[in-house]
Amino acid sequence: MDQDARQAKLITADQSNEYPLEQHPATLGTDVIDVSSLSQQGLFTYDPGFISTAACESTITYIDGDAGQLLYRGYPIEQLAIHYTYPSIVHLLLKGSLPPAPDTFEATLCEPRNIQASLPTQNQSAHPMGLLLSHLAHEAAHQSLPSNKPADRLQQALDAIHVLPRLAANILRTLTEQPILEPQPNLGYINQFLFLCFGKTDIDPKVTRALDVIFTLHADHEQNASTSTVRMAGSTGTPLYAALSAGISALWGPAHGGANEACLCMLNQIGSAAQVETYLNKAKDKSDPFRLMGFGHRIYKNYDPRARIMRNICHDMINLNQGSKDPLFELALTLEDKALNDPYFIEKKLYPNVDFYSGLTLKAMGFPPQYFTVLFALARTAGWTSHWLEMLNDPHHRIHRPRQWYTGPTQRDCPHQQTST
Ligand code: SDX
């Protein structure tokens, strides 16, 4: 019961009814009005795209879109990205605190776990996100339903954060027609993944650190489409890997996590700075389906704080890897500059988001473009599982089952069919 709740009321259009509602203050950001009792009054709220709907109470991540602020358990992403590693962020998101010293948590994430035999891939042009889905569904087929003990569910979550990178690396090795590798001892979480992908243990520490920060930046983002999908699927009691598969399906879309791959394709399509104006005009043309990939966000109406960090990592990785400018990076800088100074983008508050520079960065690291969203999924497994745990640990949680605004036909009888006798 929220002791700070204040009374609100809803008055119907004809003023004939007043419905008392409770308004709950948020610790940060927007207060909520609990409308759950309205269905008993014969009313539903209507909010397509969930622009103004808080689907749950959460203590994990806070975003201030106007300020361009992102906090994991209250800590600013800029500080976490500089001072901590992804395994520490996993501990923070799943357990609510940064790991105590001495930090032995990363070692627990790397402890060997069994995975199912890798599925053969017939078609080398299969999309890695689809293969990740099939491999994870294969794991789900052998996973029990969630335990009713929070400690067991936490272990399942940690297992997932170990298993997904292994599945993903096996997929990359299969697609590049290389033998699947077994984990090596004492490599650490990110280096283990890079070894399983590329078969090297002498990874440049700058690359390891860059990928670690990229995983931290992508680890969670409150109730985005894929996290909401994991909560929706998980609310039915399905196995964790099945709920994560649902999240991966949602993330795959170019409007969401697939934007990193789409953005690189877009930069190649634009080709040169001379074409930037043409494509900005296409992005502004309502009759043209073209959108500027990596730009815009449902919440950020300011620069995505993750994009700012990604741009620096991108610059460093390109210089490290190619020692010279990547023409697509130069093009991205030009495109960003022109869009940020274009009245349309200014008026609609469209800024670069986390996906604008991530594709270029991952390309410089040697990952194929179709694999970019797989990396996003690996990092986001920390967020997905933390929200899954938060939901199932809530004693009041229920299956997610929205209602609708029905505007279809009223009841009518079927036309009499000549029944064949
Ligand atoms: C991620 O939700 C999250 O937190 C997601 C994420 C996470 O970490 O989980 O941050 C990761 O998914 C980042 C977003 C990656 N997607 C893209 O970069 C794809 C390009 N962006 C757009 O498709 C769009 O901006 C969305 C999908 C990101 C947001 O869509 P919204 O909130 O539904 O906004 P909208 O489509 O209603 O756009 C508002 C207006 C529209 O114009 P009007 O109808 O008002 O005239 O802005 C325009 C849009 O046409 N607009 C764009 C645009 N994005 C929005 N115009 C051109 N190019 C764009 N990219």
XYZ file of C-alpha atoms and ligand atoms in Angstrom:
481
model
C 0.000 0.000 0.000
C 1.499 3.375 -1.009
C 1.198 5.681 2.014
C 2.006 8.678 -0.204
C -0.868 8.028 -2.598
C -3.062 11.043 -3.299
C -6.637 11.060 -4.419
C -7.438 11.786 -8.074
C -10.700 11.388 -9.916
C -11.935 10.753 -13.415
C -15.057 12.610 -14.514
C -16.900 11.234 -17.550
C -17.641 13.485 -20.515
C -21.286 13.918 -19.546
C -20.254 14.781 -15.984
C -22.603 12.048 -14.793
C -19.945 9.997 -13.053
C -16.836 10.633 -10.990
C -14.441 7.785 -10.354
C -11.981 8.094 -7.434
C -8.482 6.998 -8.403
C -5.144 6.886 -6.561
C -2.170 8.948 -7.741
C 1.210 7.502 -6.733
C 4.367 9.664 -6.646
C 7.469 8.336 -8.420
C 10.849 8.654 -6.703
C 12.051 10.150 -10.018
C 10.121 11.295 -13.066
C 6.428 10.921 -13.747
C 3.742 10.117 -11.147
C 1.213 7.402 -12.033
C -2.542 7.190 -11.640
C -3.786 3.685 -10.856
C -6.655 3.093 -13.292
C -6.969 -0.654 -12.620
C -10.318 -0.179 -10.867
C -11.905 1.453 -13.933
C -12.793 -1.920 -15.511
C -15.130 -2.502 -12.555
C -16.810 0.788 -13.525
C -17.229 -0.388 -17.126
C -14.388 1.717 -18.520
C -11.002 0.932 -20.126
C -8.159 3.352 -20.799
C -6.917 3.533 -24.406
C -3.218 4.144 -25.170
C -1.962 2.641 -28.470
C 1.835 2.276 -28.424
C 1.697 2.701 -24.624
C 2.828 6.328 -24.910
C 1.378 7.200 -21.482
C 1.073 3.793 -19.865
C 3.162 2.507 -16.958
C 2.796 -1.265 -17.323
C 4.517 -2.044 -14.029
C 6.312 -0.643 -11.003
C 10.083 -1.028 -11.269
C 13.200 -0.033 -9.327
C 15.771 -1.062 -11.939
C 16.337 1.667 -14.555
C 15.277 5.279 -14.865
C 15.341 7.349 -18.057
C 14.751 11.099 -18.264
C 14.214 11.587 -22.005
C 14.225 15.388 -21.893
C 17.446 15.544 -19.904
C 19.087 12.642 -21.744
C 19.613 10.857 -18.427
C 19.950 7.070 -17.893
C 20.375 5.529 -14.424
C 20.848 1.837 -13.542
C 19.674 1.443 -9.923
C 20.286 5.186 -9.502
C 23.840 5.254 -10.899
C 24.446 7.399 -14.040
C 25.382 5.392 -17.143
C 28.331 7.722 -17.773
C 29.919 6.749 -14.412
C 29.119 3.049 -14.741
C 30.571 2.895 -18.265
C 33.855 4.419 -17.120
C 34.392 2.831 -13.713
C 32.786 -0.625 -13.907
C 32.708 -3.746 -16.059
C 29.723 -5.497 -17.585
C 29.760 -8.348 -15.027
C 29.467 -5.684 -12.290
C 26.498 -4.210 -14.151
C 24.912 -7.677 -14.268
C 25.276 -7.882 -10.478
C 23.833 -4.368 -10.112
C 20.820 -4.995 -12.335
C 19.976 -8.481 -11.051
C 20.797 -8.023 -7.363
C 20.290 -4.273 -6.889
C 23.844 -3.435 -5.791
C 27.350 -3.285 -7.227
C 29.412 -6.382 -6.325
C 31.280 -6.207 -3.028
C 35.087 -6.381 -3.016
C 36.840 -8.684 -3.645
C 34.767 -9.086 -6.787
C 34.371 -12.812 -7.435
C 31.093 -12.413 -9.276
C 32.596 -12.421 -12.784
C 34.124 -15.831 -12.084
C 30.689 -17.215 -11.175
C 29.323 -15.961 -14.511
C 32.122 -17.805 -16.320
C 31.747 -21.113 -14.463
C 31.130 -23.927 -16.969
C 27.497 -24.733 -17.739
C 26.187 -27.418 -20.080
C 24.498 -26.372 -23.299
C 22.661 -28.465 -25.866
C 24.580 -29.635 -28.909
C 24.729 -26.842 -31.485
C 22.064 -27.102 -34.178
C 23.441 -27.596 -37.713
C 22.949 -24.582 -39.962
C 22.059 -25.623 -43.477
C 22.084 -22.165 -44.972
C 25.105 -19.885 -44.479
C 22.932 -16.892 -45.362
C 20.540 -17.554 -42.443
C 20.169 -14.450 -40.239
C 22.023 -14.895 -36.914
C 19.040 -13.511 -34.959
C 16.863 -16.289 -36.349
C 19.540 -18.834 -35.512
C 19.843 -17.434 -31.966
C 16.087 -17.897 -31.630
C 16.271 -21.516 -32.769
C 19.252 -22.317 -30.554
C 17.613 -20.702 -27.533
C 14.330 -22.470 -28.232
C 16.367 -25.700 -28.310
C 17.665 -24.820 -24.826
C 14.131 -23.939 -23.705
C 12.932 -27.375 -24.793
C 15.167 -28.811 -22.086
C 14.506 -26.172 -19.394
C 12.057 -26.555 -16.526
C 9.346 -24.004 -15.773
C 10.509 -21.218 -13.447
C 11.061 -22.340 -9.888
C 8.879 -20.809 -7.170
C 12.078 -20.088 -5.200
C 13.663 -16.670 -5.904
C 17.182 -18.072 -5.402
C 16.592 -20.748 -8.059
C 15.208 -18.146 -10.482
C 18.279 -15.960 -9.897
C 20.480 -18.951 -10.764
C 18.468 -19.504 -13.960
C 19.022 -15.844 -14.849
C 22.768 -16.126 -14.280
C 22.847 -19.329 -16.337
C 21.180 -17.447 -19.208
C 23.812 -14.689 -19.061
C 26.459 -17.392 -19.388
C 24.723 -19.512 -22.027
C 23.573 -16.896 -24.552
C 27.090 -15.701 -25.494
C 28.130 -19.316 -26.025
C 25.164 -19.963 -28.317
C 25.895 -16.711 -30.169
C 29.583 -17.518 -30.614
C 28.742 -21.012 -31.871
C 26.416 -19.441 -34.448
C 29.149 -17.063 -35.641
C 31.634 -19.937 -35.938
C 29.101 -22.032 -37.865
C 28.227 -19.167 -40.246
C 31.920 -18.530 -40.912
C 32.466 -22.275 -41.356
C 34.900 -22.560 -38.456
C 34.988 -25.222 -35.739
C 33.055 -24.544 -32.555
C 35.356 -23.833 -29.604
C 35.089 -24.805 -25.956
C 35.420 -22.177 -23.194
C 38.922 -21.668 -21.835
C 39.623 -21.201 -18.123
C 40.400 -17.821 -16.537
C 39.652 -15.616 -19.550
C 36.967 -13.373 -18.012
C 33.485 -12.816 -19.409
C 34.169 -10.584 -22.442
C 37.471 -12.227 -23.416
C 35.833 -15.641 -23.147
C 33.168 -14.497 -25.606
C 35.765 -12.995 -27.959
C 37.794 -16.235 -27.790
C 34.713 -18.341 -28.604
C 34.024 -16.007 -31.570
C 37.488 -15.498 -33.002
C 39.639 -18.236 -31.449
C 42.192 -15.770 -30.073
C 43.250 -15.219 -26.471
C 45.639 -12.341 -27.245
C 42.867 -9.775 -27.642
C 43.909 -6.111 -27.570
C 42.768 -4.858 -24.135
C 41.339 -1.763 -25.855
C 38.987 -4.012 -27.855
C 38.004 -6.000 -24.747
C 37.307 -2.794 -22.845
C 35.354 -1.297 -25.750
C 33.068 -4.343 -26.056
C 32.629 -4.437 -22.283
C 31.453 -0.800 -22.310
C 29.158 -1.509 -25.282
C 27.580 -4.350 -23.296
C 27.107 -1.989 -20.326
C 25.467 0.652 -22.537
C 23.024 -1.922 -23.947
C 22.370 -3.797 -20.671
C 18.975 -2.311 -19.793
C 16.575 0.432 -20.803
C 13.419 0.151 -18.654
C 10.227 -0.962 -20.448
C 11.422 -0.972 -24.093
C 9.623 -3.211 -26.568
C 11.776 -6.309 -26.025
C 11.856 -6.038 -22.229
C 8.093 -5.551 -22.163
C 7.823 -8.649 -24.367
C 9.936 -10.686 -21.952
C 7.698 -9.497 -19.093
C 4.566 -10.338 -21.099
C 5.760 -13.837 -22.031
C 7.312 -14.447 -18.601
C 4.047 -13.506 -16.860
C 2.510 -16.757 -18.142
C 5.096 -18.869 -16.290
C 6.838 -20.029 -19.446
C 10.467 -21.233 -19.155
C 12.961 -18.350 -18.956
C 14.629 -19.250 -22.275
C 11.212 -19.164 -23.955
C 10.509 -15.704 -22.513
C 13.970 -14.532 -23.656
C 13.259 -15.925 -27.130
C 10.193 -13.695 -27.253
C 12.354 -10.718 -26.303
C 14.894 -11.574 -28.999
C 12.098 -11.695 -31.547
C 11.013 -8.180 -30.574
C 14.584 -6.828 -30.507
C 15.245 -8.093 -34.059
C 12.996 -5.448 -35.634
C 14.687 -2.439 -37.331
C 12.549 -0.058 -35.250
C 14.257 -1.509 -32.150
C 17.521 -3.412 -31.817
C 17.759 -4.168 -35.533
C 18.465 -0.466 -36.125
C 22.225 -0.940 -35.668
C 22.408 -3.259 -38.685
C 19.897 -1.084 -40.585
C 21.937 2.039 -39.844
C 25.094 0.586 -41.403
C 23.063 -0.471 -44.435
C 21.649 3.060 -44.609
C 25.134 4.635 -44.507
C 26.246 2.349 -47.335
C 23.056 3.295 -49.236
C 23.721 7.027 -48.789
C 27.283 6.431 -49.913
C 28.710 9.947 -49.764
C 28.289 13.321 -48.081
C 26.933 14.660 -51.387
C 23.877 12.433 -50.941
C 23.120 13.428 -47.330
C 20.657 16.214 -48.201
C 18.772 13.881 -50.560
C 18.341 11.271 -47.854
C 17.423 13.817 -45.172
C 14.658 14.990 -47.506
C 13.520 11.387 -47.985
C 13.417 10.985 -44.175
C 11.199 14.086 -43.935
C 8.894 13.056 -46.779
C 5.762 11.451 -45.287
C 5.100 9.630 -48.536
C 8.538 8.034 -48.400
C 8.944 5.033 -46.039
C 12.649 5.895 -45.566
C 13.583 6.796 -42.009
C 16.927 7.841 -40.632
C 18.085 4.661 -38.886
C 19.776 5.332 -35.548
C 17.814 8.568 -35.136
C 14.799 9.276 -32.949
C 13.557 7.633 -29.804
C 10.247 7.171 -28.005
C 11.676 8.629 -24.805
C 14.895 10.538 -25.579
C 13.995 14.008 -26.863
C 17.614 14.905 -26.269
C 20.902 13.255 -27.169
C 20.850 9.567 -26.065
C 23.628 9.515 -23.410
C 24.676 6.102 -24.732
C 25.154 7.489 -28.272
C 27.629 10.057 -27.016
C 29.767 7.335 -25.412
C 29.336 5.063 -28.450
C 30.624 7.792 -30.778
C 33.887 8.014 -28.819
C 34.295 4.230 -28.759
C 33.568 4.160 -32.491
C 36.275 6.724 -33.177
C 38.786 4.778 -31.063
C 37.979 1.381 -32.611
C 38.200 2.712 -36.148
C 41.547 4.350 -35.443
C 42.820 1.236 -33.648
C 41.650 -1.156 -36.300
C 42.245 0.663 -39.515
C 44.648 3.346 -38.373
C 42.843 5.577 -40.820
C 39.432 7.152 -41.098
C 36.546 4.892 -42.100
C 34.697 6.827 -44.826
C 31.397 5.642 -43.333
C 32.372 7.146 -39.966
C 33.097 10.457 -41.670
C 29.750 10.154 -43.448
C 27.994 9.408 -40.135
C 29.533 12.530 -38.573
C 28.367 14.619 -41.538
C 24.888 13.089 -41.448
C 24.611 13.674 -37.701
C 25.750 17.287 -38.026
C 23.301 18.088 -40.844
C 20.360 16.324 -39.146
C 21.009 18.052 -35.811
C 20.877 21.401 -37.614
C 17.827 20.579 -39.719
C 14.548 22.295 -38.630
C 12.529 19.057 -39.094
C 14.770 17.044 -36.768
C 15.035 19.940 -34.321
C 11.269 20.436 -34.192
C 10.590 16.713 -33.726
C 13.483 16.403 -31.245
C 15.133 13.625 -33.215
C 18.644 12.867 -31.989
C 21.100 10.025 -32.592
C 20.273 7.002 -30.437
C 22.488 4.182 -29.221
C 22.226 2.408 -32.589
C 23.641 5.243 -34.697
C 27.304 4.533 -33.983
C 27.154 0.969 -32.660
C 27.088 -0.669 -36.092
C 30.196 1.177 -37.281
C 31.956 0.266 -34.037
C 31.108 -3.433 -34.209
C 32.120 -3.513 -37.891
C 35.520 -2.079 -36.888
C 35.780 -4.868 -34.293
C 35.358 -7.473 -37.018
C 31.736 -8.538 -36.464
C 29.564 -9.059 -39.576
C 26.610 -6.586 -39.840
C 23.922 -9.252 -39.436
C 25.508 -10.140 -36.083
C 25.198 -6.655 -34.566
C 21.730 -7.201 -33.075
C 22.868 -10.539 -31.634
C 25.438 -8.582 -29.612
C 22.684 -6.197 -28.509
C 20.661 -9.237 -27.368
C 23.594 -10.657 -25.391
C 24.091 -7.388 -23.523
C 20.347 -6.906 -22.964
C 20.006 -10.362 -21.402
C 21.072 -8.680 -18.135
C 18.128 -6.285 -18.380
C 15.640 -8.854 -19.607
C 16.457 -11.262 -16.771
C 16.473 -8.496 -14.122
C 12.963 -7.454 -15.159
C 11.873 -11.122 -15.313
C 13.113 -11.605 -11.740
C 11.522 -8.343 -10.545
C 8.187 -9.378 -12.024
C 8.188 -12.939 -10.624
C 9.475 -11.787 -7.229
C 6.428 -9.506 -6.885
C 3.907 -11.494 -4.834
C 1.100 -9.531 -6.509
C 2.178 -10.178 -10.094
C -0.474 -11.504 -12.484
C -0.553 -12.671 -16.090
C -0.355 -9.672 -18.463
C -3.631 -9.525 -20.356
C -4.512 -6.077 -21.817
C -8.051 -5.257 -22.992
C -9.104 -3.382 -26.145
C -11.338 -0.681 -27.599
C -13.728 -2.817 -29.689
C -15.174 -1.102 -32.765
C -16.039 -4.203 -34.749
C -19.462 -5.547 -35.838
C -22.228 -5.910 -33.259
C -23.674 -9.407 -32.891
C -25.339 -10.712 -36.028
C -26.526 -14.112 -37.275
C -24.619 -16.040 -39.872
C -26.232 -16.023 -43.309
C -28.150 -19.257 -43.693
C -25.834 -21.661 -45.442
C -27.252 -24.445 -47.503
C -25.953 -27.245 -45.281
C -24.814 -30.142 -47.406
C -26.810 -33.103 -46.189
C 16.216 1.248 -29.631
O 12.579 1.975 -26.414
C 13.863 1.847 -26.168
O 14.330 2.157 -25.098
C 14.679 1.263 -27.307
C 16.180 1.242 -27.136
C 16.632 0.303 -26.034
O 17.750 0.482 -25.525
O 15.899 -0.695 -25.758
O 16.647 2.560 -26.862
C 16.871 0.745 -28.418
O 15.363 0.586 -30.150
C 16.603 2.611 -30.158
C 15.737 3.035 -31.394
C 16.313 2.363 -32.626
N 15.409 2.580 -33.791
C 15.793 3.397 -34.786
O 16.812 4.077 -34.795
C 14.828 3.374 -35.971
C 14.554 4.820 -36.428
N 13.774 5.477 -35.412
C 12.333 5.528 -35.573
O 11.773 4.442 -36.232
C 11.606 6.035 -34.335
O 12.255 7.162 -33.942
C 11.433 5.106 -33.156
C 10.843 3.800 -33.536
C 12.744 4.873 -32.484
C 10.493 5.801 -32.168
O 9.229 5.789 -32.725
P 8.015 6.586 -32.002
O 8.343 6.938 -30.628
O 6.765 5.810 -32.251
O 8.007 7.956 -32.779
P 7.172 8.227 -34.052
O 7.402 7.129 -35.035
O 5.765 8.535 -33.636
O 7.880 9.554 -34.619
C 7.457 10.837 -34.170
C 7.639 11.725 -35.399
C 6.942 11.170 -36.639
O 6.604 12.269 -37.466
P 5.045 12.828 -37.367
O 4.137 11.652 -37.633
O 4.909 13.386 -35.954
O 4.994 13.893 -38.435
O 9.039 11.775 -35.738
C 9.240 11.192 -37.022
C 8.004 10.388 -37.347
O 7.797 10.338 -38.755
N 10.412 10.325 -36.907
C 11.354 10.193 -37.830
C 12.287 9.287 -37.290
N 11.886 8.891 -36.077
C 10.714 9.532 -35.855
N 11.506 10.751 -39.070
C 12.612 10.386 -39.749
N 13.568 9.535 -39.291
C 13.431 8.958 -38.067
N 14.342 8.115 -37.609
